[in-house]
Coordinates of C-alpha atoms in Angstrom, one line a residue:
X1 CA -6.6 -4.5 -1.6
X2 CA -8.5 -2.3 0.8
X3 CA -7.2 -1.5 4.4
X4 CA -9.3 0.5 7.1
X5 CA -7.0 2.9 9.3
X6 CA -8.6 3.3 12.5
X7 CA -7.4 6.4 14.4
X8 CA -7.1 6.3 18.0
X9 CA -6.8 9.3 20.1
X10 CA -5.3 9.9 23.6
X11 CA -7.5 13.0 24.6
X12 CA -4.9 14.0 27.1
X13 CA -2.3 14.4 24.7
X14 CA -4.7 15.9 22.3
X15 CA -5.9 18.5 24.8
X16 CA -2.3 19.6 25.5
X17 CA -1.9 20.6 21.9
X18 CA -2.3 24.2 21.2
X19 CA -5.2 25.2 19.0
X20 CA -3.2 26.5 16.1
X21 CA -1.0 23.6 16.1
X22 CA -4.2 21.4 16.1
X23 CA -5.3 23.3 13.2
X24 CA -2.1 23.4 11.2
X25 CA -2.1 19.4 11.7
X26 CA -5.6 19.2 10.5
X27 CA -5.0 21.3 7.4
X28 CA -2.2 19.1 6.5
X29 CA -4.1 16.0 7.0
X30 CA -6.9 17.5 4.7
X31 CA -4.2 18.5 1.9
X32 CA -2.7 14.6 2.3
X33 CA -6.3 13.2 2.1
X34 CA -7.2 15.0 -1.0
X35 CA -3.9 14.1 -2.6
X36 CA -4.5 10.5 -1.6
X37 CA -8.1 10.7 -2.9
X38 CA -6.8 12.3 -6.4
X39 CA -4.5 9.5 -6.6
X40 CA -7.1 6.8 -6.1
X41 CA -5.8 5.5 -2.7
X42 CA -8.4 7.3 -0.3
X43 CA -11.7 5.8 -0.8
X44 CA -13.3 7.3 2.2
X45 CA -12.7 9.0 5.5
X46 CA -14.7 10.3 8.5
X47 CA -14.1 11.8 12.0
X48 CA -16.2 10.6 14.7
X49 CA -18.0 12.7 17.5
X50 CA -16.7 12.3 20.9
X51 CA -17.2 9.0 22.8
X52 CA -19.6 10.6 25.1
X53 CA -22.1 10.7 22.4
X54 CA -22.0 6.9 21.7
X55 CA -24.2 4.3 22.5
X56 CA -23.2 0.7 22.9
X57 CA -25.8 -2.2 22.1
X58 CA -25.3 -5.6 23.6
X59 CA -27.5 -8.6 23.4
X60 CA -27.3 -11.4 25.8
X61 CA -29.6 -14.5 26.1
X62 CA -32.2 -12.6 24.0
X63 CA -32.1 -9.3 26.1
X64 CA -30.8 -6.1 24.5
X65 CA -29.3 -3.5 26.6
X66 CA -28.0 0.0 25.5
X67 CA -25.4 1.8 27.5
X68 CA -23.9 5.2 27.0
X69 CA -20.4 5.5 25.7
X70 CA -18.1 3.1 24.1
X71 CA -17.6 -0.7 24.8
X72 CA -14.7 -0.6 26.9
X73 CA -12.8 1.8 29.2
X74 CA -9.9 2.7 27.6
X75 CA -7.5 6.0 27.5
X76 CA -7.6 6.1 23.8
X77 CA -10.8 6.5 21.7
X78 CA -11.8 6.0 18.2
X79 CA -11.8 9.4 16.7
X80 CA -12.0 8.4 12.9
X81 CA -11.3 6.4 9.8
X82 CA -9.9 6.1 6.5
X83 CA -10.7 3.5 4.1
X84 CA -7.8 3.2 1.6
X85 CA -6.7 1.4 -1.4
X86 CA -2.9 -0.2 -1.3
X87 CA -1.1 -2.8 -2.9
X88 CA 0.1 -4.5 0.4
X89 CA 0.0 -4.1 4.2
X90 CA 3.5 -2.3 3.9
X91 CA 2.0 0.2 1.3
X92 CA -1.0 0.8 3.6
X93 CA 1.3 1.6 6.6
X94 CA 3.3 4.0 4.5
X95 CA -0.1 5.7 3.9
X96 CA -0.7 5.7 7.6
X97 CA 2.5 7.1 8.3
X98 CA 1.7 10.4 6.2
X99 CA -0.9 11.3 9.0
X100 CA 0.3 12.8 12.6
X101 CA -2.4 11.3 14.7
X102 CA -0.2 8.2 15.9
X103 CA 1.9 11.1 18.0
X104 CA -1.3 11.5 19.9
X105 CA -2.5 7.8 20.0
X106 CA -2.3 5.2 17.5
X107 CA -3.5 4.4 13.9
X108 CA -4.4 0.6 13.4
X109 CA -4.1 -0.5 9.9
X110 CA -6.4 -3.5 9.2
X111 CA -7.2 -5.4 5.8
X112 CA -10.9 -5.2 4.8
X113 CA -12.4 -8.9 4.3
X114 CA -13.7 -9.6 1.0
X115 CA -17.4 -9.8 1.8
X116 CA -18.4 -11.3 -1.7
X117 CA -16.2 -14.3 -0.9
X118 CA -17.7 -14.6 2.5
X119 CA -21.2 -14.2 1.0
X120 CA -20.4 -17.1 -1.5
X121 CA -18.8 -19.5 0.9
X122 CA -22.0 -19.3 3.1
X123 CA -24.4 -19.5 0.5
X124 CA -26.0 -16.1 0.9
X125 CA -27.9 -14.7 -2.2
X126 CA -26.1 -11.9 -4.1

């Protein structure tokens, strides 16, 4: 099964972290990510730029509107993600626990839907 880990960060908590500690944590994350990738558990990962660089598109009643920033006002923002392979939600949570970012926000772990089965169900061509 595939799972997406969505890493949400509280910028206030992250800003309080000394730069050398942040760098140490990031090095550790890269080392863990490399090990998970080599073991076939990590399929992809990426950090996201600051929310101030985002644009949000909404279409309502045929009219599109683009606004700066994320969709909703929130203290935490989406900072990155990992696409992982695991046998169960519990195994995916164990992988998520290996990364330190829940101390500075939260890590949401969500199963990835099988798009091929949805494609088949709705009759979309392959």
